[in-house]
Structure formats: structure tokens, C-alpha cells
Amino acid sequence: MSVQERKQRERAERERLIVATARELAEQQGWDAVTTRRLAERIEYSQPVLYSHFRGKREIIGAVALQGATELATAVRAATSAADGPRARVAALARAYLDFAARNPAVYDALFQLDGGLAYAQEDTPEPLKDAFAALLETLDEVAGDGVHPGLFTEVFWAALHGLATLSRAGRLLPEDADPRVELLVDRLAIL
Amino acid sequence: MSVQERKQRERAERERLIVATARELAEQQGWDAVTTRRLAERIEYSQPVLYSHFRGKREIIGAVALQGATELATAVRAATSAADGPRARVAALARAYLDFAARNPAVYDALFQLDGGLAYAQEDTPEPLKDAFAALLETLDEVAGDGVHPGLFTEVFWAALHGLATLSRAGRLLPEDADPRVELLVDRLAIL
DNA sequence: GAATCGATCCTAGCACCGCTAGACAATCGA
DNA sequence: TCGATTGTCTAGCGGTGCTAGGATCGATTC
């Protein structure tokens, strides 16, 4: 029994190594550089080993995405819980979100830009994704305004943040005015 | 001289054919299906012919993007000019933008999701891109609010629309509440 | 302790990708 | 009519994601 447990442990450890390496490589050189060959070489196993853990590259991206969702939720909750008052909380949320996207571009891509084979806004949506949305909802709930469904409000606010994040990163928006853009967004969307 | 002109005409015609075929194929089966081999086969020329018109696949995507930018600008202007009053104009703009993204997903991807090798928010940004932004600015200018730079306001509004467009299309948002989301966005962001 | 047998991993290769060198044919100017 | 130029194609390079099948290793059994 103990032998089997050790094997399972080692297997789980290797799976973590794969995901961590994929993430690292993606952050260093972009997802295009994350090929199954390079990934295999970095973990010092052959290519087919990857396929004994994941169905394919897509699932590896998905695994990185789930990791990212958990971290994003944590980052948002940490930022909002440290702020006083609704206005400050919403602003902190927005900054934390955009900061996460800027600091972890590859992870953000895995979450929202690439196809990680994950289900969204559905029954079988993985828990980390639901929880990340919940983290946004917790703070945005109180500023949705009367008669506005908090979920709907959160979706719109989230979409705005997502737009800012992606357009900024793609060079569609100049980075200089990032702060006033956030201020404008918070002041207009949130009802205090 | 006339012979040369005919050749130039034919060459330009073939270039249009390449772009149109790439766009068609992308809309039908997604950009992943747009390979240089398939594209060459569809236009009934060999692969290298593509490279006598474009530096590579990226430039073909860029060409589709520029076409899309022109059409997006036209669609937005048509919608806003048909609306009465600032509120109606902004709402029409938002709907026209999201409608364009939903009806031409591949073109929208070429514009904002994929790398078409185009410069944005810079000196050498191609005219169609500048004009598409200008089309948004024309209408949003009047609802930016006092003391808010219209360009900055347009960027934020655009980012919100872009977020809604991409998250909707990726299945991150359920399509049912599309209308109320737009209403909320317009009511909150625009100062009437 | 040796033999067996199953799990595990790797080598090799598939079909496809973007892109290009070099052979070939068609057309043009002299 | 002939040479030069232009245009196009065939063939192939190195890369991709993914997989079949053989080899090897280690736990189990006698």
C-alpha cells in the first residue's frame, strides 16, 4: 500500500512540475514558446509523459488558468479587505485586478484569452473560476445600485476591467493614463 | 503601358481575393483553419504566391483587420447618425459595436485578439484604425462629462465594450442579459 | 534469490504547420 | 527570333501537437 502511495505522490508532484514549468516558460517567453517538446525537455521527461497527465496542450493551459483564478481571487480579496469604505474597496479591487493581469500576463492569457478547454458561466464551471467571480461580487455587490442585479453589475464591471487589461497589454492603450482610466471607471460605474 | 496596367490590376484583384478568402474561411471555420496551404488551394494558386503579396500569415490577418476597422467605423457612424439625442446615440453606438463583434467574430479577432502586426495608439497607426477610434470619439465626446478628457473617456468606454464583446463570445458571459448590460453601461458611463 | 509480469517510459514517426530555395515556363523587349 | 525578365510551381526545411509500439524497470510471487 505504501508503495502505491509513494507512486501517487510522485505522480502528483510531477504534475505540479509540469504546470509550474509551463507557466514559467509562458511568462518568460510567451505561450507560443510553450511547446510540448520544450516543456518535456525542461521537466526532463519525454514528450509522451505529458499526455499521461493531460489530454493535450489545451488541458495544460487550463491547469495554469485554474491556478491563476485562485490567485486572482486571493489578490482581489486581500486588496479589498485592506481598504476602508465602498469607494476605496472598489478602487482597490480594480487596481488589484489590473495589477494581476499586468504582472501575470501569461496566466491572464490562459484564463481569458486562450482556449484552456474550461467551461464558463455554467453548471460544470470549475470551482476556482466561480470563486474568482464571487470575489468580485463580494465587493461590487454593495455598489451595484438600487434595482440593479449585483451579478449583472459585476459582469459589466468585470468586462470593463477585462477590456482595460487586454487592450493595455496588447498596446492598444497607452500605459500612461492607466490610473485616471481606473478612477473614471470606478467613479462612474459604482453607486456609493 | 497598357499591358503593365492590366497586370497590376490583376495583381490587385488577386490580393483582394486572398484577403476575402482568408476572411471567409476564418468566419466559416475559425482562424485556426486558415492555413497557408488551405488558403492557397482556395484561391487556386500555389502557396508561395501568398508570399508575393504578403510577408506572411500575420500580414494577411492584418489586412483583414484593416478591412474590418473600416466597416466597424461605418457601422458605428450609421447607427449613431440615425439616433436622436445623446443618450440614444451612445446606446446605438454600443449596440452597433457589439453587433459588429458578434456578427463578424473572425474579423473582430483579427482586429483585437490576434497579432496582425499592426501598430496601435501610435504615430504610424494605419488610418482605418485611427478612424474607427475617431468614429467612437465623435459620439462619445458629448457625453464624457465636464473636466474629463474625451479621448480618455472614449478609451474607457471602448474598453468596456471590448470586454463585453470578448467575454460574450468566449462564453464567459451568458447571452441572455446582453441588453440590460448595455443599458447599464450606457446609463452609468455617459453623462447626459 | 530468481523469475514473472505489469506498469512506465522512450524512440520513432505521423500529418500538419509557416515559410523558402531553386527549377521551370511564360512573357516581354530587342 | 532570341535572350532576359518575370512569374509560378514543386519540393523541402525545421517546426508543431500527438501517438503507436517496443524496451525497460520495478514490484510481486514462487
CSV table of C-alpha atoms (C1' of nucleotides) in Angstrom, one decimal:
chain,number,residue,atom,x,y,z
A,1,MET,CA,0.0,0.0,0.0
A,2,SER,CA,2.8,2.4,0.9
A,3,VAL,CA,4.5,1.8,-2.4
A,4,GLN,CA,1.4,2.8,-4.3
A,5,GLU,CA,1.0,5.9,-2.2
A,6,ARG,CA,4.6,6.9,-2.9
A,7,LYS,CA,4.0,6.5,-6.6
A,8,GLN,CA,0.8,8.6,-6.4
A,9,ARG,CA,2.7,11.2,-4.5
A,10,GLU,CA,5.5,11.3,-7.1
A,11,ARG,CA,3.0,11.4,-9.9
A,12,ALA,CA,1.2,14.3,-8.3
A,13,GLU,CA,4.5,16.0,-7.8
A,14,ARG,CA,5.4,15.6,-11.4
A,15,GLU,CA,2.1,17.0,-12.5
A,16,ARG,CA,2.7,20.1,-10.4
A,17,LEU,CA,6.1,20.4,-12.0
A,18,ILE,CA,4.6,20.3,-15.5
A,19,VAL,CA,2.1,23.0,-14.7
A,20,ALA,CA,4.7,25.2,-12.9
A,21,THR,CA,7.1,24.8,-15.8
A,22,ALA,CA,4.5,25.6,-18.4
A,23,ARG,CA,3.6,28.7,-16.5
A,24,GLU,CA,7.2,29.7,-16.0
A,25,LEU,CA,8.0,29.2,-19.6
A,26,ALA,CA,4.9,31.1,-20.8
A,27,GLU,CA,5.7,34.0,-18.5
A,28,GLN,CA,9.3,34.1,-19.7
A,29,GLN,CA,8.8,33.7,-23.5
A,30,GLY,CA,5.1,33.7,-24.1
A,31,TRP,CA,2.7,30.8,-24.7
A,32,ASP,CA,4.0,30.3,-28.3
A,33,ALA,CA,7.2,29.1,-26.8
A,34,VAL,CA,5.4,26.5,-24.7
A,35,THR,CA,5.7,23.6,-27.0
A,36,THR,CA,5.3,20.0,-25.8
A,37,ARG,CA,8.9,19.3,-26.8
A,38,ARG,CA,10.4,22.2,-24.9
A,39,LEU,CA,8.1,21.5,-21.9
A,40,ALA,CA,9.2,17.9,-21.9
A,41,GLU,CA,12.8,18.8,-22.1
A,42,ARG,CA,12.5,21.2,-19.1
A,43,ILE,CA,10.9,18.7,-16.9
A,44,GLU,CA,13.5,16.1,-18.0
A,45,TYR,CA,11.0,13.6,-19.3
A,46,SER,CA,10.0,12.6,-22.8
A,47,GLN,CA,7.1,14.2,-24.6
A,48,PRO,CA,4.5,11.4,-24.1
A,49,VAL,CA,4.8,11.7,-20.4
A,50,LEU,CA,2.8,14.9,-20.7
A,51,TYR,CA,0.0,13.0,-22.2
A,52,SER,CA,-0.2,10.6,-19.3
A,53,HIS,CA,-1.1,13.6,-17.2
A,54,PHE,CA,-3.1,15.8,-19.6
A,55,ARG,CA,-5.2,15.1,-22.6
A,56,GLY,CA,-3.2,17.7,-24.5
A,57,LYS,CA,-1.6,21.1,-24.5
A,58,ARG,CA,-5.0,22.7,-24.0
A,59,GLU,CA,-5.5,20.9,-20.7
A,60,ILE,CA,-2.1,22.2,-19.5
A,61,ILE,CA,-3.2,25.7,-20.3
A,62,GLY,CA,-6.4,25.0,-18.4
A,63,ALA,CA,-4.5,23.9,-15.4
A,64,VAL,CA,-2.4,27.1,-15.4
A,65,ALA,CA,-5.7,29.0,-15.7
A,66,LEU,CA,-7.2,27.4,-12.7
A,67,GLN,CA,-4.1,28.2,-10.7
A,68,GLY,CA,-4.4,31.8,-11.8
A,69,ALA,CA,-8.1,32.0,-10.9
A,70,THR,CA,-7.3,31.0,-7.4
A,71,GLU,CA,-4.5,33.6,-7.1
A,72,LEU,CA,-6.6,36.3,-8.7
A,73,ALA,CA,-9.4,35.7,-6.2
A,74,THR,CA,-6.9,35.8,-3.3
A,75,ALA,CA,-5.3,39.0,-4.6
A,76,VAL,CA,-8.7,40.7,-5.0
A,77,ARG,CA,-9.8,39.7,-1.6
A,78,ALA,CA,-6.6,40.8,0.0
A,79,ALA,CA,-6.8,44.2,-1.6
A,80,THR,CA,-10.5,44.9,-0.8
A,81,SER,CA,-10.3,43.7,2.8
A,82,ALA,CA,-7.5,46.2,3.4
A,83,ALA,CA,-9.5,49.1,2.1
A,84,ASP,CA,-11.9,51.3,4.1
A,85,GLY,CA,-15.3,52.3,2.7
A,86,PRO,CA,-17.1,51.2,-0.5
A,87,ARG,CA,-15.3,53.6,-2.8
A,88,ALA,CA,-11.9,52.6,-1.7
A,89,ARG,CA,-12.8,48.9,-1.8
A,90,VAL,CA,-14.0,49.1,-5.4
A,91,ALA,CA,-10.9,51.1,-6.4
A,92,ALA,CA,-8.7,48.6,-4.7
A,93,LEU,CA,-10.5,45.8,-6.5
A,94,ALA,CA,-9.9,47.4,-9.9
A,95,ARG,CA,-6.3,48.1,-9.2
A,96,ALA,CA,-5.7,44.6,-7.9
A,97,TYR,CA,-7.3,43.1,-10.9
A,98,LEU,CA,-5.4,45.1,-13.4
A,99,ASP,CA,-2.2,44.6,-11.5
A,100,PHE,CA,-2.7,40.9,-11.5
A,101,ALA,CA,-3.2,40.9,-15.3
A,102,ALA,CA,-0.1,43.1,-15.8
A,103,ARG,CA,2.1,41.1,-13.6
A,104,ASN,CA,1.0,37.7,-14.8
A,105,PRO,CA,0.3,38.2,-18.5
A,106,ALA,CA,0.7,34.6,-19.4
A,107,VAL,CA,-1.6,33.4,-16.6
A,108,TYR,CA,-4.2,36.0,-17.6
A,109,ASP,CA,-4.0,34.8,-21.2
A,110,ALA,CA,-4.5,31.3,-20.1
A,111,LEU,CA,-7.6,32.4,-18.1
A,112,PHE,CA,-9.3,34.6,-20.6
A,113,GLN,CA,-7.5,34.7,-23.9
A,114,LEU,CA,-6.6,31.2,-24.7
A,115,ASP,CA,-8.6,28.1,-25.0
A,116,GLY,CA,-8.0,26.0,-21.9
A,117,GLY,CA,-11.0,23.9,-22.5
A,118,LEU,CA,-12.7,25.2,-19.4
A,119,ALA,CA,-16.5,25.8,-19.1
A,120,TYR,CA,-17.5,29.3,-18.0
A,121,ALA,CA,-20.8,30.6,-16.6
A,122,GLN,CA,-22.2,27.1,-16.4
A,123,GLU,CA,-23.1,24.3,-14.1
A,124,ASP,CA,-19.9,22.5,-14.5
A,125,THR,CA,-17.7,25.5,-14.3
A,126,PRO,CA,-14.6,24.6,-12.1
A,127,GLU,CA,-14.8,25.9,-8.6
A,128,PRO,CA,-11.8,28.3,-8.8
A,129,LEU,CA,-13.5,30.2,-11.7
A,130,LYS,CA,-16.7,30.5,-9.8
A,131,ASP,CA,-14.8,31.7,-6.7
A,132,ALA,CA,-12.9,34.3,-8.7
A,133,PHE,CA,-16.2,35.8,-9.9
A,134,ALA,CA,-17.5,35.5,-6.3
A,135,ALA,CA,-14.5,37.5,-5.1
A,136,LEU,CA,-15.5,40.3,-7.4
A,137,LEU,CA,-19.2,40.0,-6.5
A,138,GLU,CA,-18.5,40.3,-2.8
A,139,THR,CA,-17.2,43.9,-3.1
A,140,LEU,CA,-19.2,45.0,-6.1
A,141,ASP,CA,-22.5,43.9,-4.5
A,142,GLU,CA,-22.6,46.9,-2.3
A,143,VAL,CA,-22.2,49.4,-5.1
A,144,ALA,CA,-24.4,48.0,-7.8
A,145,GLY,CA,-27.1,50.5,-7.0
A,146,ASP,CA,-30.8,50.1,-6.3
A,147,GLY,CA,-32.8,47.8,-8.7
A,148,VAL,CA,-29.7,46.5,-10.4
A,149,HIS,CA,-28.9,42.9,-10.1
A,150,PRO,CA,-25.5,42.5,-8.4
A,151,GLY,CA,-24.5,39.7,-10.7
A,152,LEU,CA,-25.2,41.7,-13.8
A,153,PHE,CA,-23.4,44.7,-12.4
A,154,THR,CA,-20.4,42.5,-11.6
A,155,GLU,CA,-20.4,41.2,-15.1
A,156,VAL,CA,-20.3,44.7,-16.6
A,157,PHE,CA,-17.6,45.9,-14.2
A,158,TRP,CA,-15.6,42.8,-14.9
A,159,ALA,CA,-16.0,43.2,-18.6
A,160,ALA,CA,-14.7,46.8,-18.3
A,161,LEU,CA,-11.7,45.7,-16.3
A,162,HIS,CA,-11.1,42.9,-18.8
A,163,GLY,CA,-11.2,45.3,-21.7
A,164,LEU,CA,-8.7,47.6,-20.0
A,165,ALA,CA,-6.4,44.7,-19.2
A,166,THR,CA,-6.3,43.2,-22.6
A,167,LEU,CA,-6.2,46.5,-24.6
A,168,SER,CA,-3.4,47.8,-22.4
A,169,ARG,CA,-1.4,44.7,-22.7
A,170,ALA,CA,-1.8,44.5,-26.5
A,171,GLY,CA,-0.6,48.0,-26.8
A,172,ARG,CA,-4.0,49.3,-27.8
A,173,LEU,CA,-3.9,51.8,-24.9
A,174,LEU,CA,-1.0,53.8,-23.8
A,175,PRO,CA,0.1,52.9,-20.3
A,176,GLU,CA,0.5,56.5,-19.1
A,177,ASP,CA,-3.2,57.1,-18.4
A,178,ALA,CA,-3.9,53.9,-16.6
A,179,ASP,CA,-4.7,55.5,-13.3
A,180,PRO,CA,-7.1,58.1,-14.5
A,181,ARG,CA,-8.9,55.5,-16.5
A,182,VAL,CA,-9.4,53.4,-13.4
A,183,GLU,CA,-10.6,56.4,-11.4
A,184,LEU,CA,-13.1,57.3,-14.2
A,185,LEU,CA,-14.4,53.7,-14.3
A,186,VAL,CA,-14.9,53.5,-10.6
A,187,ASP,CA,-16.5,56.9,-10.2
A,188,ARG,CA,-19.0,56.3,-12.9
A,189,LEU,CA,-19.9,52.7,-12.5
A,190,ALA,CA,-20.1,52.4,-8.8
A,191,ILE,CA,-23.1,53.9,-6.9
A,192,LEU,CA,-21.9,55.0,-3.5
B,1,MET,CA,2.0,50.6,-70.8
B,2,SER,CA,-1.5,49.1,-71.0
B,3,VAL,CA,-0.2,45.6,-70.5
B,4,GLN,CA,1.6,46.6,-67.3
B,5,GLU,CA,-1.6,48.3,-66.1
B,6,ARG,CA,-3.6,45.1,-66.8
B,7,LYS,CA,-1.1,43.1,-64.8
B,8,GLN,CA,-1.2,45.5,-61.9
B,9,ARG,CA,-5.0,45.3,-62.0
B,10,GLU,CA,-4.9,41.6,-62.0
B,11,ARG,CA,-2.4,41.5,-59.2
B,12,ALA,CA,-4.5,43.8,-57.1
B,13,GLU,CA,-7.6,41.7,-57.8
B,14,ARG,CA,-5.8,38.6,-56.7
B,15,GLU,CA,-4.7,40.4,-53.5
B,16,ARG,CA,-8.3,41.2,-52.8
B,17,LEU,CA,-9.2,37.6,-53.4
B,18,ILE,CA,-6.7,36.4,-50.9
B,19,VAL,CA,-8.0,38.7,-48.2
B,20,ALA,CA,-11.6,38.0,-48.9
B,21,THR,CA,-10.9,34.2,-49.0
B,22,ALA,CA,-9.0,34.4,-45.7
B,23,ARG,CA,-11.8,36.3,-44.1
B,24,GLU,CA,-14.4,33.9,-45.4
B,25,LEU,CA,-12.5,30.9,-44.3
B,26,ALA,CA,-11.9,32.4,-40.9
B,27,GLU,CA,-15.6,33.2,-40.4
B,28,GLN,CA,-16.6,29.7,-41.5
B,29,GLN,CA,-14.1,27.6,-39.6
B,30,GLY,CA,-12.1,29.9,-37.4
B,31,TRP,CA,-8.6,31.4,-37.8
B,32,ASP,CA,-7.0,28.1,-36.9
B,33,ALA,CA,-8.4,26.7,-40.2
B,34,VAL,CA,-6.8,29.5,-42.2
B,35,THR,CA,-3.5,27.8,-43.1
B,36,THR,CA,-1.4,29.0,-46.0
B,37,ARG,CA,-2.0,25.7,-47.7
B,38,ARG,CA,-5.8,25.8,-47.5
B,39,LEU,CA,-5.8,29.4,-48.4
B,40,ALA,CA,-3.6,28.8,-51.5
B,41,GLU,CA,-5.8,25.9,-52.6
B,42,ARG,CA,-9.0,28.0,-52.3
B,43,ILE,CA,-7.6,30.8,-54.4
B,44,GLU,CA,-6.3,28.2,-56.8
B,45,TYR,CA,-2.7,29.2,-56.7
B,46,SER,CA,0.3,27.7,-55.0
B,47,GLN,CA,1.4,28.6,-51.5
B,48,PRO,CA,4.4,30.8,-52.4
B,49,VAL,CA,2.1,33.2,-54.3
B,50,LEU,CA,0.7,34.3,-51.0
B,51,TYR,CA,4.2,35.5,-50.1
B,52,SER,CA,4.5,37.6,-53.1
B,53,HIS,CA,1.6,39.7,-51.8
B,54,PHE,CA,2.2,39.5,-48.0
B,55,ARG,CA,5.2,39.0,-45.8
B,56,GLY,CA,3.4,36.1,-44.1
B,57,LYS,CA,0.2,35.0,-42.5
B,58,ARG,CA,0.4,37.8,-40.0
B,59,GLU,CA,0.1,40.4,-42.7
B,60,ILE,CA,-2.9,38.6,-44.1
B,61,ILE,CA,-4.6,38.8,-40.8
B,62,GLY,CA,-3.6,42.5,-40.6
B,63,ALA,CA,-5.3,43.1,-44.0
B,64,VAL,CA,-8.5,41.6,-42.8
B,65,ALA,CA,-8.2,43.7,-39.6
B,66,LEU,CA,-7.9,46.9,-41.6
B,67,GLN,CA,-10.9,46.0,-43.7
B,68,GLY,CA,-12.8,45.3,-40.5
B,69,ALA,CA,-11.8,48.6,-39.0
B,70,THR,CA,-13.3,50.5,-41.9
B,71,GLU,CA,-16.5,48.5,-41.7
B,72,LEU,CA,-16.7,49.0,-38.0
B,73,ALA,CA,-16.3,52.7,-38.3
B,74,THR,CA,-19.0,52.8,-41.0
B,75,ALA,CA,-21.4,50.7,-38.9
B,76,VAL,CA,-20.9,52.9,-35.8
B,77,ARG,CA,-21.4,56.1,-37.8
B,78,ALA,CA,-24.5,54.8,-39.5
B,79,ALA,CA,-26.1,53.7,-36.2
B,80,THR,CA,-25.3,56.9,-34.3
B,81,SER,CA,-26.4,59.3,-37.1
B,82,ALA,CA,-29.8,57.6,-37.2
B,83,ALA,CA,-30.4,58.2,-33.5
B,84,ASP,CA,-31.9,61.3,-31.8
B,85,GLY,CA,-30.3,62.7,-28.7
B,86,PRO,CA,-27.1,61.9,-26.9
B,87,ARG,CA,-28.5,59.0,-24.8
B,88,ALA,CA,-29.9,57.3,-27.9
B,89,ARG,CA,-26.7,57.9,-29.8
B,90,VAL,CA,-24.5,56.3,-27.2
B,91,ALA,CA,-26.8,53.4,-26.9
B,92,ALA,CA,-26.9,53.0,-30.6
B,93,LEU,CA,-23.1,53.1,-30.7
B,94,ALA,CA,-22.8,50.4,-28.1
B,95,ARG,CA,-25.2,48.1,-29.8
B,96,ALA,CA,-23.7,48.7,-33.2
B,97,TYR,CA,-20.2,47.9,-31.8
B,98,LEU,CA,-21.3,44.7,-30.0
B,99,ASP,CA,-23.4,43.7,-33.0
B,100,PHE,CA,-20.4,44.0,-35.3
B,101,ALA,CA,-18.3,41.9,-33.0
B,102,ALA,CA,-21.0,39.2,-32.8
B,103,ARG,CA,-21.7,39.1,-36.5
B,104,ASN,CA,-18.0,39.2,-37.6
B,105,PRO,CA,-16.2,37.3,-34.9
B,106,ALA,CA,-13.2,36.4,-37.1
B,107,VAL,CA,-12.8,39.9,-38.2
B,108,TYR,CA,-13.1,41.2,-34.7
B,109,ASP,CA,-10.4,38.6,-33.7
B,110,ALA,CA,-8.2,39.9,-36.4
B,111,LEU,CA,-8.6,43.4,-35.2
B,112,PHE,CA,-8.2,43.0,-31.4
B,113,GLN,CA,-7.4,39.4,-30.5
B,114,LEU,CA,-4.8,38.2,-33.0
B,115,ASP,CA,-1.4,39.6,-33.9
B,116,GLY,CA,-1.9,41.3,-37.3
B,117,GLY,CA,1.4,43.1,-37.0
B,118,LEU,CA,-0.4,46.5,-36.7
B,119,ALA,CA,0.7,49.4,-34.7
B,120,TYR,CA,-1.9,50.9,-32.3
B,121,ALA,CA,-2.1,54.2,-30.5
B,122,GLN,CA,1.0,55.4,-32.2
B,123,GLU,CA,2.2,57.7,-35.0
B,124,ASP,CA,2.3,55.1,-37.6
B,125,THR,CA,-1.1,53.6,-36.8
B,126,PRO,CA,-2.9,52.8,-40.0
B,127,GLU,CA,-5.6,55.3,-41.0
B,128,PRO,CA,-8.5,52.8,-40.7
B,129,LEU,CA,-7.7,52.1,-37.1
B,130,LYS,CA,-7.4,55.8,-36.2
B,131,ASP,CA,-10.7,56.4,-38.0
B,132,ALA,CA,-12.5,53.7,-36.1
B,133,PHE,CA,-11.4,55.2,-32.9
B,134,ALA,CA,-12.5,58.6,-34.3
B,135,ALA,CA,-15.9,57.2,-35.0
B,136,LEU,CA,-16.3,56.3,-31.4
B,137,LEU,CA,-14.9,59.6,-30.2
B,138,GLU,CA,-17.4,61.7,-32.3
B,139,THR,CA,-20.3,60.4,-30.4
B,140,LEU,CA,-18.8,59.9,-27.0
B,141,ASP,CA,-17.3,63.3,-27.0
B,142,GLU,CA,-20.5,64.9,-26.0
B,143,VAL,CA,-21.2,62.6,-23.0
B,144,ALA,CA,-17.7,62.5,-21.5
B,145,GLY,CA,-18.7,64.9,-18.8
B,146,ASP,CA,-17.1,68.1,-17.6
B,147,GLY,CA,-13.4,68.0,-16.9
B,148,VAL,CA,-13.0,64.6,-18.4
B,149,HIS,CA,-10.7,64.3,-21.4
B,150,PRO,CA,-12.9,62.9,-24.3
B,151,GLY,CA,-10.1,60.7,-25.5
B,152,LEU,CA,-9.7,59.1,-22.1
B,153,PHE,CA,-13.4,58.7,-21.8
B,154,THR,CA,-13.6,57.0,-25.2
B,155,GLU,CA,-10.8,54.6,-24.2
B,156,VAL,CA,-12.6,53.6,-21.1
B,157,PHE,CA,-16.0,53.2,-22.9
B,158,TRP,CA,-14.3,51.3,-25.7
B,159,ALA,CA,-12.5,49.0,-23.2
B,160,ALA,CA,-15.9,48.2,-21.6
B,161,LEU,CA,-17.4,47.4,-25.0
B,162,HIS,CA,-14.4,45.3,-25.9
B,163,GLY,CA,-14.6,43.4,-22.6
B,164,LEU,CA,-18.3,42.7,-23.2
B,165,ALA,CA,-17.6,41.6,-26.8
B,166,THR,CA,-14.8,39.2,-26.0
B,167,LEU,CA,-16.2,37.7,-22.8
B,168,SER,CA,-19.6,37.2,-24.5
B,169,ARG,CA,-18.0,35.5,-27.5
B,170,ALA,CA,-15.8,33.2,-25.4
B,171,GLY,CA,-18.8,32.0,-23.5
B,172,ARG,CA,-17.7,33.8,-20.3
B,173,LEU,CA,-21.0,35.7,-20.2
B,174,LEU,CA,-24.4,34.3,-20.9
B,175,PRO,CA,-26.0,35.9,-24.0
B,176,GLU,CA,-29.4,36.4,-22.4
B,177,ASP,CA,-28.6,39.5,-20.4
B,178,ALA,CA,-26.8,41.3,-23.2
B,179,ASP,CA,-29.3,44.1,-23.5
B,180,PRO,CA,-29.5,45.1,-19.8
B,181,ARG,CA,-25.7,45.0,-19.6
B,182,VAL,CA,-25.5,47.6,-22.4
B,183,GLU,CA,-28.2,49.7,-20.8
B,184,LEU,CA,-26.4,49.7,-17.5
B,185,LEU,CA,-23.1,50.6,-19.2
B,186,VAL,CA,-24.6,53.5,-21.1
B,187,ASP,CA,-26.6,54.8,-18.2
B,188,ARG,CA,-23.6,54.8,-15.8
B,189,LEU,CA,-20.8,55.9,-18.0
B,190,ALA,CA,-22.4,58.6,-20.1
B,191,ILE,CA,-23.1,62.0,-18.6
B,192,LEU,CA,-26.2,63.4,-20.3
C,1,DG,C1',17.1,-15.0,-4.6
C,2,DA,C1',15.2,-15.7,-9.2
C,3,DA,C1',11.5,-15.4,-12.5
C,4,DT,C1',7.4,-13.2,-14.0
C,5,DC,C1',4.6,-9.8,-15.3
C,6,DG,C1',2.6,-5.3,-15.4
C,7,DA,C1',3.3,-0.5,-15.2
C,8,DT,C1',6.0,3.1,-17.0
C,9,DC,C1',8.6,5.5,-20.2
C,10,DC,C1',11.0,6.5,-24.5
C,11,DT,C1',12.1,6.1,-29.5
C,12,DA,C1',10.4,6.9,-33.7
C,13,DG,C1',7.1,8.6,-36.7
C,14,DC,C1',2.5,10.5,-38.3
C,15,DA,C1',0.2,14.6,-40.5
C,16,DC,C1',0.3,19.1,-40.4
C,17,DC,C1',2.2,24.0,-39.9
C,18,DG,C1',4.7,28.6,-41.8
C,19,DC,C1',7.9,29.6,-45.0
C,20,DT,C1',11.6,29.4,-48.9
C,21,DA,C1',15.1,27.9,-52.4
C,22,DG,C1',15.6,26.7,-56.9
C,23,DA,C1',13.8,24.8,-61.2
C,24,DC,C1',10.8,25.8,-64.8
C,25,DA,C1',7.7,28.1,-68.0
C,26,DA,C1',5.7,32.1,-70.0
C,27,DT,C1',6.1,36.6,-71.5
C,28,DC,C1',8.5,40.8,-72.8
C,29,DG,C1',11.9,43.8,-75.3
C,30,DA,C1',15.5,44.0,-78.7
D,1,DT,C1',13.9,35.0,-83.3
D,2,DC,C1',16.5,35.2,-79.3
D,3,DG,C1',17.9,36.5,-74.7
D,4,DA,C1',16.3,38.4,-70.4
D,5,DT,C1',13.0,39.0,-67.1
D,6,DT,C1',9.1,38.0,-64.7
D,7,DG,C1',6.0,34.9,-62.7
D,8,DT,C1',4.7,30.4,-60.8
D,9,DC,C1',5.3,25.8,-59.1
D,10,DT,C1',7.5,21.7,-57.0
D,11,DA,C1',9.9,20.2,-53.3
D,12,DG,C1',11.7,20.5,-49.0
D,13,DC,C1',13.3,22.7,-44.4
D,14,DG,C1',12.6,22.8,-39.5
D,15,DG,C1',9.0,23.1,-36.5
D,16,DT,C1',4.2,21.8,-34.3
D,17,DG,C1',0.8,18.5,-31.4
D,18,DC,C1',0.1,14.0,-30.7
D,19,DT,C1',0.5,8.6,-30.7
D,20,DA,C1',1.8,3.6,-31.7
D,21,DG,C1',4.7,0.1,-30.2
D,22,DG,C1',8.8,-1.6,-28.3
D,23,DA,C1',12.0,-1.6,-24.3
D,24,DT,C1',13.0,-1.3,-19.6
D,25,DC,C1',12.4,-1.1,-14.9
D,26,DG,C1',10.5,-2.5,-10.5
D,27,DA,C1',7.1,-4.8,-7.5
D,28,DT,C1',5.3,-9.3,-6.7
D,29,DT,C1',5.3,-14.1,-6.5
D,30,DC,C1',7.3,-18.6,-6.1
